Coordinates of C-alpha atoms and ligand atoms in Angstrom, one line a residue:
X1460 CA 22.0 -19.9 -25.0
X1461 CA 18.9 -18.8 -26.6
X1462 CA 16.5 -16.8 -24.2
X1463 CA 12.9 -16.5 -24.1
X1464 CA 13.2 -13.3 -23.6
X1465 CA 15.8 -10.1 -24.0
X1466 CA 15.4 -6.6 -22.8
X1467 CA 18.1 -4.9 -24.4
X1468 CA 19.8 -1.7 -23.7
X1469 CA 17.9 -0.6 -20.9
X1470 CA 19.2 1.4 -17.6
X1471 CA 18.4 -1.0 -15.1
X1472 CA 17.5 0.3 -12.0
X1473 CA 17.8 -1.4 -8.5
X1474 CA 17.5 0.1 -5.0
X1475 CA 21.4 0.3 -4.9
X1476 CA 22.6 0.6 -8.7
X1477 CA 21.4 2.5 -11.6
X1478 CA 23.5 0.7 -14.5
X1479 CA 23.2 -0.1 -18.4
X1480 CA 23.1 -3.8 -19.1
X1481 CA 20.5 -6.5 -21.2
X1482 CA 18.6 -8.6 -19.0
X1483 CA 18.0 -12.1 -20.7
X1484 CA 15.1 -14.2 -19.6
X1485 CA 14.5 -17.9 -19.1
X1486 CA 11.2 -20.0 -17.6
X1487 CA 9.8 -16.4 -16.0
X1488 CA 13.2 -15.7 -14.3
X1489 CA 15.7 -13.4 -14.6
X1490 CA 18.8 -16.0 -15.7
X1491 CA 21.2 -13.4 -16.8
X1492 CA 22.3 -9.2 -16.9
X1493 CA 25.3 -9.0 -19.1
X1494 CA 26.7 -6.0 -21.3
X1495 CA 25.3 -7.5 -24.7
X1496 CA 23.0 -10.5 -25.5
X1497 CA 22.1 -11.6 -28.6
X1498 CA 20.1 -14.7 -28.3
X1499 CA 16.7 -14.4 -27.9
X1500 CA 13.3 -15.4 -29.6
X1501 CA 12.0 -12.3 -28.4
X1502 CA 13.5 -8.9 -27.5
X1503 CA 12.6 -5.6 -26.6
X1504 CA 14.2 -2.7 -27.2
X1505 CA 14.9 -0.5 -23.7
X1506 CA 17.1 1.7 -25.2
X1507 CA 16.0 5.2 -23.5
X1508 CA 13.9 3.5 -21.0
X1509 CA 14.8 2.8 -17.8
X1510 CA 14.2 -0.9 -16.6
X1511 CA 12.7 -1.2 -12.9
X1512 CA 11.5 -4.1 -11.0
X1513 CA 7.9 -4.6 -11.2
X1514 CA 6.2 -2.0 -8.4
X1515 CA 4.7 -3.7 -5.2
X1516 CA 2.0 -2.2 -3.9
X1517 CA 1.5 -3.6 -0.3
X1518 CA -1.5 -1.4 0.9
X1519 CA -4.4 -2.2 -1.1
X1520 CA -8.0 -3.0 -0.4
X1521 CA -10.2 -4.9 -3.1
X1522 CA -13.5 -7.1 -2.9
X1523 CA -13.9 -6.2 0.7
X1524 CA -17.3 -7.6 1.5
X1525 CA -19.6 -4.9 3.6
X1526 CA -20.3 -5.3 7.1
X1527 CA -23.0 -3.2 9.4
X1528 CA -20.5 -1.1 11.5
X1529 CA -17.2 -1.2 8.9
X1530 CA -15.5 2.0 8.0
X1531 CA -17.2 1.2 4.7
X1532 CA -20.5 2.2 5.7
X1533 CA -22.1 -0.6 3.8
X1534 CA -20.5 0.9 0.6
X1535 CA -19.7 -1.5 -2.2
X1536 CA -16.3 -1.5 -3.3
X1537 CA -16.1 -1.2 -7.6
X1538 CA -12.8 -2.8 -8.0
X1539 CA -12.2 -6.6 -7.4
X1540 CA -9.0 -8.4 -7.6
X1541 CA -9.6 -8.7 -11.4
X1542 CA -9.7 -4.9 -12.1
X1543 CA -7.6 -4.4 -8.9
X1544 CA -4.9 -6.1 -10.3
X1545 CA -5.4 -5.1 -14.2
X1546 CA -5.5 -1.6 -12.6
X1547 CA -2.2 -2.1 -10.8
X1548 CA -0.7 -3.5 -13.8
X1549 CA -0.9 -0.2 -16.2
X1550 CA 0.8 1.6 -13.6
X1551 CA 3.6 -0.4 -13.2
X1552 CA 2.6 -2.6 -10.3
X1553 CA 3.3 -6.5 -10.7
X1554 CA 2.2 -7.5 -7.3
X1555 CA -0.5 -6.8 -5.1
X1556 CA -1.4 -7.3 -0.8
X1557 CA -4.7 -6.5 0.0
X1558 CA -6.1 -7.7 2.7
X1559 CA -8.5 -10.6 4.0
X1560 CA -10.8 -9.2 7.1
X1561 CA -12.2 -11.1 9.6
X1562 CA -15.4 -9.9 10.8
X1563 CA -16.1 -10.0 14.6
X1564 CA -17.4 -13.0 15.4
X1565 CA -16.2 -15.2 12.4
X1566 CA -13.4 -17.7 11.9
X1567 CA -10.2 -15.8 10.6
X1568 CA -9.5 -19.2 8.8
X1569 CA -12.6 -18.8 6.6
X1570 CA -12.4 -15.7 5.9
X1571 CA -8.9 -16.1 4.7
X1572 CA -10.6 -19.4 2.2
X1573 CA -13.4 -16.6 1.2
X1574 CA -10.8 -14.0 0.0
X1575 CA -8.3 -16.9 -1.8
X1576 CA -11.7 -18.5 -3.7
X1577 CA -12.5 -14.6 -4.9
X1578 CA -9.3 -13.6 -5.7
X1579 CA -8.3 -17.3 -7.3
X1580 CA -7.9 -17.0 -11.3
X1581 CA -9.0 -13.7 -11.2
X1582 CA -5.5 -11.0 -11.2
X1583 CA -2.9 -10.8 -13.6
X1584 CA -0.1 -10.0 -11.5
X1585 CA 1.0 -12.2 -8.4
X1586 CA -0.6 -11.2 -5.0
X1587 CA -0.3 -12.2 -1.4
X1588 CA -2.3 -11.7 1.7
X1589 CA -2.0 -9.2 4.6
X1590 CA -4.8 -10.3 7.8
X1591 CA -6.7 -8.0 9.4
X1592 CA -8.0 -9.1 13.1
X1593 CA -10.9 -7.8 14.5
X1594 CA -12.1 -10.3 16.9
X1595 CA -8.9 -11.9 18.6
X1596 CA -10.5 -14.8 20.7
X1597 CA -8.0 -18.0 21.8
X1598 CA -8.9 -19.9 18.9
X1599 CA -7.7 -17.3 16.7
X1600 CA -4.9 -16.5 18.7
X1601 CA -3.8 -19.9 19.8
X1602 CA -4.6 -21.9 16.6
X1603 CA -6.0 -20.2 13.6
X1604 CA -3.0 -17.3 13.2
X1605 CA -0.2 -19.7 13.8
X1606 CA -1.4 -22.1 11.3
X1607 CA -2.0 -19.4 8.9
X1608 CA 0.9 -18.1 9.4
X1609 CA 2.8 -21.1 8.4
X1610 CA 1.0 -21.3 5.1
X1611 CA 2.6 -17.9 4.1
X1612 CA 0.2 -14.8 5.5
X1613 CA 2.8 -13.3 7.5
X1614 CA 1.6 -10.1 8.1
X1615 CA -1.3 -8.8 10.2
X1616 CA -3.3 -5.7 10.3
X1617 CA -4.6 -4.6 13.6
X1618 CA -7.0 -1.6 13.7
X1619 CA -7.1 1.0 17.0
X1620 CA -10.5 3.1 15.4
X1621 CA -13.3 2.0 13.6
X1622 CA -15.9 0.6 15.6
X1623 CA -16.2 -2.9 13.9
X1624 CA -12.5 -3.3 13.5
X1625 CA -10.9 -1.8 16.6
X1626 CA -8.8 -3.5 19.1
X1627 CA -8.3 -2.6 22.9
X1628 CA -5.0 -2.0 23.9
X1629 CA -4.7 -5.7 25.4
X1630 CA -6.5 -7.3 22.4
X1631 CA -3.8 -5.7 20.4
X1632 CA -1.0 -7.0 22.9
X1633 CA -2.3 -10.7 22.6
X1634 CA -2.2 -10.1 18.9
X1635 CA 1.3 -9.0 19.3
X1636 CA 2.3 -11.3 21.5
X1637 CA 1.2 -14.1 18.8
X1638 CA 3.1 -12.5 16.2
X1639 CA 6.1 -12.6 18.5
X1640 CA 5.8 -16.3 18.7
X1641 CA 5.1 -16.8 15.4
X1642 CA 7.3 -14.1 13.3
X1643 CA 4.7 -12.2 11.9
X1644 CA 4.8 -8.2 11.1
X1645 CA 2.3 -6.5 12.7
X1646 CA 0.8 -3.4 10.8
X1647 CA -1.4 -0.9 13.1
X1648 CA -3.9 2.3 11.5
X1649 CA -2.9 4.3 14.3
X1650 CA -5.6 6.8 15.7
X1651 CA -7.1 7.4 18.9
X1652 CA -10.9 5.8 18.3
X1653 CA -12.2 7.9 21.7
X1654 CA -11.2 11.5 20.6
X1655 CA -12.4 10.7 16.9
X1656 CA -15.7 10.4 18.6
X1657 CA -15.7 12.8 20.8
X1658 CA -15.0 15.5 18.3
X1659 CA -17.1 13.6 16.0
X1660 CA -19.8 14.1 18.3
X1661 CA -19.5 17.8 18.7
X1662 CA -19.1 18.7 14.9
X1663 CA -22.6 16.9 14.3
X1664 CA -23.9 18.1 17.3
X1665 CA -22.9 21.7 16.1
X1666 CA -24.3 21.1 12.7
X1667 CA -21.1 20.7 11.1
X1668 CA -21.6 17.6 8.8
X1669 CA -19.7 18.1 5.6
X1670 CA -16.7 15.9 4.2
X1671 CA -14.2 18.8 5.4
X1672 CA -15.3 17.9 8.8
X1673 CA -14.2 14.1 8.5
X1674 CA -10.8 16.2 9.1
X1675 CA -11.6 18.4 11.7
X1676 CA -12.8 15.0 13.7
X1677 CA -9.3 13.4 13.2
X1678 CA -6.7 16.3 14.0
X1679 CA -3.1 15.0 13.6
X1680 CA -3.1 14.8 17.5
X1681 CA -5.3 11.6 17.4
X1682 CA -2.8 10.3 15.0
X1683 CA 0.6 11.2 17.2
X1684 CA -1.0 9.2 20.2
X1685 CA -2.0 6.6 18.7
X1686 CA 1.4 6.1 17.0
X1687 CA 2.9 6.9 20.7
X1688 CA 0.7 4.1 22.2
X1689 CA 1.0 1.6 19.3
X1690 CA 5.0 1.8 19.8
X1691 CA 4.5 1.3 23.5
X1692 CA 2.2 -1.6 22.8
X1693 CA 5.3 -3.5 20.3
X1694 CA 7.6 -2.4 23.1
X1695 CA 6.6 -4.5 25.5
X1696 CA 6.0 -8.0 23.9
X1697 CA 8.6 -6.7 21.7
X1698 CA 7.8 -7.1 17.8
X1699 CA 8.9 -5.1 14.8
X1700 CA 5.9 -2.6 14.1
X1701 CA 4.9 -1.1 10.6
X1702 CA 2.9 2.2 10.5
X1703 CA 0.8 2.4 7.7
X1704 CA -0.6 5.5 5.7
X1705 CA 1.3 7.7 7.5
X1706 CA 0.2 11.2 7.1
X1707 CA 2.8 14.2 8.7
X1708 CA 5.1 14.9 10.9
X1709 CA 4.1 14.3 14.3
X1710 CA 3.8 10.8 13.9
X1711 CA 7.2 10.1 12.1
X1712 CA 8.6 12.2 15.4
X1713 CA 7.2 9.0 17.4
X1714 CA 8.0 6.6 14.9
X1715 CA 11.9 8.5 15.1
X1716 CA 12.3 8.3 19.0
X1717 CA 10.8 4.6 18.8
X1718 CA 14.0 3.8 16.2
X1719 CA 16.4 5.8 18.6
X1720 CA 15.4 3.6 21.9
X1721 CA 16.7 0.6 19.3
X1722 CA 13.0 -0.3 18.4
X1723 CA 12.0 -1.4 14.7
X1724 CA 9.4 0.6 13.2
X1725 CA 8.7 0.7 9.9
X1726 CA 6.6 3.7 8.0
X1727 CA 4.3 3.8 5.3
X1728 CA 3.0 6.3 3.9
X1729 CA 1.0 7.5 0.6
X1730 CA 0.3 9.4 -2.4
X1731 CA -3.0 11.1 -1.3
X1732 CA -0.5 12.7 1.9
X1733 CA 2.0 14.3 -0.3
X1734 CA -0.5 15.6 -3.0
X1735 CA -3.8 16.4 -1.5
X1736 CA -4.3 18.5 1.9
X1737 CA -7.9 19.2 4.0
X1738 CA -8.6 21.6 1.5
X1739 CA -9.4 19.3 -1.3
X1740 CA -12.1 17.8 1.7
X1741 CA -13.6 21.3 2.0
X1742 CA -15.4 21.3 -1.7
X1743 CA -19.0 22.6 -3.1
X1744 CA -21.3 20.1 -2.0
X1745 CA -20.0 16.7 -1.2
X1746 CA -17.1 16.5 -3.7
X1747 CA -15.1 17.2 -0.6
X1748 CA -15.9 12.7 -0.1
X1749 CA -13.3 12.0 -3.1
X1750 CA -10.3 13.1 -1.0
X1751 CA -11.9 11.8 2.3
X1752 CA -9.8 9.2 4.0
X1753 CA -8.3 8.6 7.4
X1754 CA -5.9 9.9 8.3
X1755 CA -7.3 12.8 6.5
X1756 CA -4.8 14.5 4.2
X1757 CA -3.3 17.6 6.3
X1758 CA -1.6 20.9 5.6
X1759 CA 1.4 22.3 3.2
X1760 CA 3.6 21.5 6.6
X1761 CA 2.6 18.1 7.0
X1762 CA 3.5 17.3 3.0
X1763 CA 7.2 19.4 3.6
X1764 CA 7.1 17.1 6.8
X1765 CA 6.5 14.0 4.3
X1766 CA 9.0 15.0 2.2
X1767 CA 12.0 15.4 4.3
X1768 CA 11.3 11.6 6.2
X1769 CA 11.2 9.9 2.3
X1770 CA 14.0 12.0 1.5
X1771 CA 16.2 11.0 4.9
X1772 CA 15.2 7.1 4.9
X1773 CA 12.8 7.9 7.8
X1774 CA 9.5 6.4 5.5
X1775 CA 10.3 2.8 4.4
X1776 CA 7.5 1.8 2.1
X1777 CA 5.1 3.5 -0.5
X1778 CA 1.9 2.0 -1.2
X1779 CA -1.9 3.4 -2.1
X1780 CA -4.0 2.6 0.4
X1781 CA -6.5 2.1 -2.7
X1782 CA -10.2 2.1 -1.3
X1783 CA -11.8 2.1 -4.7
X1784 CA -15.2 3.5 -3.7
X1785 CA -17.4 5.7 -6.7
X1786 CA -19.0 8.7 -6.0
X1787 CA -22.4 6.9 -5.8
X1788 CA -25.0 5.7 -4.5
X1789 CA -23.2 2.5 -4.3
X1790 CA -19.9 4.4 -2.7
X1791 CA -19.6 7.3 -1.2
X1792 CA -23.2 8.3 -1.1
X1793 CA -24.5 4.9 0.6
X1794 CA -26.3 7.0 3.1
X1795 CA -28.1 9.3 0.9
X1796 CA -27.5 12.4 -0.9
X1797 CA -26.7 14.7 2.1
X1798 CA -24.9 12.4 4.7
X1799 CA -22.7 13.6 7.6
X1800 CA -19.3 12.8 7.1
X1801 CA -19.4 9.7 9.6
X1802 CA -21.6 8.0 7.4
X1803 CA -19.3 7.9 4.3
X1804 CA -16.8 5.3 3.6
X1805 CA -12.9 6.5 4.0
X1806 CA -10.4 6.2 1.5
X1807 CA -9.4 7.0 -2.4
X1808 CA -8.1 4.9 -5.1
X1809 CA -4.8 5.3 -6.6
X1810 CA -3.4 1.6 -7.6
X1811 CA -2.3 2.9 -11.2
X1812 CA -1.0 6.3 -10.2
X1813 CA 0.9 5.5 -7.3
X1814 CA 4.1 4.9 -9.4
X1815 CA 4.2 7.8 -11.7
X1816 CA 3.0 9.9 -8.7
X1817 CA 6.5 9.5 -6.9
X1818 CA 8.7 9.2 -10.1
X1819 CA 7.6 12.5 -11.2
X1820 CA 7.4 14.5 -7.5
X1821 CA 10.3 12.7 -6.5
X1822 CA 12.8 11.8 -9.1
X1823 CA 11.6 14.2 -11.6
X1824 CA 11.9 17.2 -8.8
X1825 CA 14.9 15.6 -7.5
X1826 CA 13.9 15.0 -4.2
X1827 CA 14.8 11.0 -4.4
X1828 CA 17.4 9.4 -6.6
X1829 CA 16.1 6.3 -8.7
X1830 CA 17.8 3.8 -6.0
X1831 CA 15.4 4.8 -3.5
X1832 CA 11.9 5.4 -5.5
X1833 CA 12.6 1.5 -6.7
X1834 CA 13.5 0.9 -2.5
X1835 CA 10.3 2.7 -1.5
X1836 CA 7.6 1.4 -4.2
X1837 CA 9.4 -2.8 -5.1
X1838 CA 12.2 -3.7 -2.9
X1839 CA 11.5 -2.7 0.8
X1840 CA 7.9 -4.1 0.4
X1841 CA 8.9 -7.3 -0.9
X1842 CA 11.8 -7.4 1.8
X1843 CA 9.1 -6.0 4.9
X1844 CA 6.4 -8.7 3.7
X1845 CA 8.6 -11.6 3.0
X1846 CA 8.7 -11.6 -0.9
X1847 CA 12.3 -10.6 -1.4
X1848 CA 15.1 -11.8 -3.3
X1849 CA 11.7 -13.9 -5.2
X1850 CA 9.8 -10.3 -6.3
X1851 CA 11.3 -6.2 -5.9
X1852 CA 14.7 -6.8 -7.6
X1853 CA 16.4 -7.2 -10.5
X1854 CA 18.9 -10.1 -9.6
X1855 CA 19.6 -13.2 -10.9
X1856 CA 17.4 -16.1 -10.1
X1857 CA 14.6 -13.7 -9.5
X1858 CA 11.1 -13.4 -11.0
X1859 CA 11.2 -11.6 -14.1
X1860 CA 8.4 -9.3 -13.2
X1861 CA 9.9 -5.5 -15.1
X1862 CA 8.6 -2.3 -16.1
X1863 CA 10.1 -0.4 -18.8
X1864 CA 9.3 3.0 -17.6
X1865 CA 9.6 5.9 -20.0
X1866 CA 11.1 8.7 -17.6
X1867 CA 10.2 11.0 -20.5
X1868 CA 6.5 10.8 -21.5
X1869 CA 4.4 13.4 -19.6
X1870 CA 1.0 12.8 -19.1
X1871 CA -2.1 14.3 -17.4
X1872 CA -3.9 12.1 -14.8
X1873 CA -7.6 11.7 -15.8
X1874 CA -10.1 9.3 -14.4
X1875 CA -10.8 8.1 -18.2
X1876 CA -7.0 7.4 -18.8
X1877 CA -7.4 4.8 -15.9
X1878 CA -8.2 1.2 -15.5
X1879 CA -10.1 1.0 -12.2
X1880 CA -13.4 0.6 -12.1
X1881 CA -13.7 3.8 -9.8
X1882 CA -15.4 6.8 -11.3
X1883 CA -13.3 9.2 -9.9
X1884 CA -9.2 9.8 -9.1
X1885 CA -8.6 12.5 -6.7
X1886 CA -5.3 13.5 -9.0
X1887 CA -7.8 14.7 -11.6
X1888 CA -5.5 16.5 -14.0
X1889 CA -2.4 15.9 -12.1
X1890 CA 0.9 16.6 -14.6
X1891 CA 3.3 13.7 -14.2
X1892 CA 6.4 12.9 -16.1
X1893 CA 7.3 9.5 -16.5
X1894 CA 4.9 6.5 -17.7
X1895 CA 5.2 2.7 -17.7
X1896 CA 5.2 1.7 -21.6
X1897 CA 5.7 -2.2 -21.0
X1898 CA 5.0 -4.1 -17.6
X1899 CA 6.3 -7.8 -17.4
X1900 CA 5.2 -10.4 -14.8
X1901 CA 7.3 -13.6 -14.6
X1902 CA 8.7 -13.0 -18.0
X1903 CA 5.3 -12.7 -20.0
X1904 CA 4.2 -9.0 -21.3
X1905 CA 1.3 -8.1 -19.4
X1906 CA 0.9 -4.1 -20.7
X1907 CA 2.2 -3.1 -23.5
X1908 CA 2.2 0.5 -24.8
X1909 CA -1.6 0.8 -23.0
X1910 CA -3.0 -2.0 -24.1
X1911 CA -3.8 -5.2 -21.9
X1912 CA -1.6 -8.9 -23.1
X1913 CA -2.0 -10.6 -19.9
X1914 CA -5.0 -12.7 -19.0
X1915 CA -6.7 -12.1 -16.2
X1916 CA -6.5 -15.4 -14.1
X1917 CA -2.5 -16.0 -14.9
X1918 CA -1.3 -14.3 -11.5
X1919 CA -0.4 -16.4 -8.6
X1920 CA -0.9 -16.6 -5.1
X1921 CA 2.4 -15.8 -3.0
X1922 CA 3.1 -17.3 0.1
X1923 CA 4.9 -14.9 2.4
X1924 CA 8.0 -16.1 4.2
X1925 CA 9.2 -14.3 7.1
X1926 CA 9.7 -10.7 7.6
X1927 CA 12.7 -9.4 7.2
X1928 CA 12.0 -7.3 10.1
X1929 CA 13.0 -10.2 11.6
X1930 CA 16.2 -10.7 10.9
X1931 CA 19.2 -8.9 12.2
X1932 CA 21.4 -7.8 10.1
X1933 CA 18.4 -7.1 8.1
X1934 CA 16.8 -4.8 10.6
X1935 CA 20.1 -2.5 11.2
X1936 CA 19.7 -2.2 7.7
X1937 CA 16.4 -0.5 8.0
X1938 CA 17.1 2.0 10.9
Ligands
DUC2101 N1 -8.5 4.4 5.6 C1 -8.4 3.1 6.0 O1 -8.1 2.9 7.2 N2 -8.6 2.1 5.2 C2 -9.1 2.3 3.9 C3 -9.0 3.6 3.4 C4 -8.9 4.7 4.4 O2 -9.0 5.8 4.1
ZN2102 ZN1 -6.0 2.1 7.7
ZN2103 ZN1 -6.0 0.9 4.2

């Protein structure tokens, strides 16, 4: 048969098998992998290029609307689910989850129709839906979640800090409790809101107001309970629980006895924990605010920490957390030129370099083989959050969403190299090796050799089935 579409001689690259074979594509799918095919009207060369699945990157925040009292601080976000997406795309990412938030107050079911019209005809990869709850009342519990759950957003965010956002402990139980029902994955930010503010409280009081101080109001303490609580919470409805942005050790010892007791937890963490520490917070001025997010990046123990649990199989998934706010009025400095560090918005961006980030610092270094940097940044996202065999794998029947990923090219991480609309990247001058040359969604080129080829507006929503967190068999596979 004649393919659309060939990649040929390529080492293919799946969270189990690292293999040579061409991979010949029909209506978006992948339809064949075979030794040699020769049919095609188009085909690419691979040869010395590694062939991945297109990245997944399930923590991402874009077009989040501001809201008096949001960890935002009123801050306007620069990228969008256009740029989000285009952004994602040159680094190797085919498929995107931000989030929809309700805001306390408001219908969860029209918020979730406000995100789908903004992100509608606007990405160029495919993208789903996580839902964040932050005001849990019996309507949302008893009718809005389950229905929206059935119509593919299977996975909830629940927040324990941030004053707008933040769940009691029994909110969070009815949340869990309707997840339960329903089959959803729960994700939790997991720190303790009361000590944030106490400490909070005495740094300001004490004068101490600079961006280095965001960390010294969230010590990894605040993090461990939270995490220890959170798994109590799951415990006693009994759901699957995923951590996200998980930032050292203490935690993943939680998350580890949690596992041992037979429950299933699942950890995320991300690039800014590995690469930056409280350091790059305590900068001249108030560059310290490009690094600033919560959890706050910690020591050289906590990234050795890091290391080990995505070397051992402890950390599941690898995402961004992108939080695309600029240096700027707009951003970081909402609240003026000299704000305290409680009045600027938490988080970095870091859709694009997410995948040559761990390629390069893990496979490069040889801390991971190539079977788990696919499982941590494609497959065990799209398996978690209900996307799997569909997206994060190179099987047959699948989409055909690739990256031929040159392990070779080195390259130093710039802000102007980048496609976000953000004005800074905290990896400023970063040395990586390994690039994505070409990135294909459903069998259409969408980057080639850094240029765009997709349209903005061609990506599609994805309805989430369930998790496989779920599911047996699949569950002993993740523990
Ligand atoms: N922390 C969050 O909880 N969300 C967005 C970014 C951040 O730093
Ligand atoms: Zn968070
Ligand atoms: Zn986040």
């Amino acid at each position: 048969m004649t393919f659309e579409l060939i990649i040929r001689g390529g080492t293919i690259a799946t969270a189990s098998d690292v293999f040579k074979a061409d991979i010949g594509i029909q209506d978006g799918r992948i339809a064949t992998i075979a030794d040699r095919l020769i049919d095609g009207l188009q085909v690419i060369d691979a040869t010395r290029k590694l062939v991945l699945p297109g990245g997944i990157d399930a923590h991402c925040h874009l077009d989040q609307p501001q809201a008096p009292g949001l960890a935002s601080k009123g801050a306007r976000m620069a990228d969008g689910f256009c740029s989000g997406s285009i952004s994602a795309a040159f680094g190797g990412t085919t498929t995107i989850l931000p989030f929809c938030v309700q805001h306390r107050g408001k219908s969860l079911t029209a918020a979730v129709a406000d995100y789908h019209s903004r992100a509608a005809g606007q990405t160029v990869g495919d993208y789903g839906f996580h839902l964040i709850v932050s005001d849990p009342t019996p309507v949302v519990l008893e009718q809005e979640l389950p229905a929206l759950i059935r119509s593919g957003h299977t996975s909830i965010k629940v927040y324990m800090t941030y004053e707008a956002m933040r769940l009691s402990d029994r909110q969070i139980l009815d949340v869990f409790e309707t997840a339960r029902q329903e089959k959803a994955i729960m994700l939790i930010h997991a720190e303790n809101h009361e000590i944030i503010g106490w400490l909070a409280d005495r740094l300001e009081r004490a004068g101490q107001t600079r961006p280095v101080d965001h960390a010294r109001s969230r010590p990894i303490a605040v993090e461990r309970e939270a995490t220890h609580r959170a798994v109590t919470l799951a415990e006693i409805p009994g759901v699957p629980l995923v951590f996200v942005h998980v930032s050292g050790g203490e935690p993943l010892e939680e998350i580890r006895r949690a596992r041992a007791r037979g429950h299933v937890v699942i950890a995320e963490t991300c690039p800014q924990y590995l690469l930056l520490t409280e350091r790059d917070l305590d900068m001249p001025g108030l560059l310290g605010a490009k690094a600033m997010c919560s959890p706050p990046p910690r020591d050289a123990q906590a990234q050795a920490a890091l290391w080990q649990r995505i070397e051992d199989g402890t950390i599941d998934i690898f995402n961004s957390d992108h939080a695309p706010y600029c240096f700027d009025a707009e951003g970081k400095l909402k609240a003026g030129p000299d704000p305290s560090f409680r009045a600027i918005a938490n988080g970095v961006p870091g859709l694009e370099t997410r995948l040559p980030i761990l390629f390069s610092e893990g496979v490069v270094k040889g801390r991971i083989d190539l079977p788990r940097f696919v499982a941590l940044t494609a497959t065990n996202n799209a398996k978690l959050y209900g996307l799997h065999p569909r997206k994060g794998s190179i099987v047959i029947g699948a989409d055909a969403d690739l990256v031929l990923w040159d392990p070779d090219r080195r390259v130093t991480i710039t802000n102007d190299i980048l496609h976000h609309n953000v004005d800074y990247t905290p990896f400023e001058g970063l040395e990586v090796q390994g690039w994505p040359e070409t990135v294909i969604s459903r069998g259409e080129i969408i980057v080639d050799k850094g240029e765009l080829k997709g349209k903005p507006g061609r990506g599609r929503f994805l309805e989430q089935d369930t998790s496989s967190a779920w599911k047996k068999r699949e569950i002993e596979a993740w523990t």
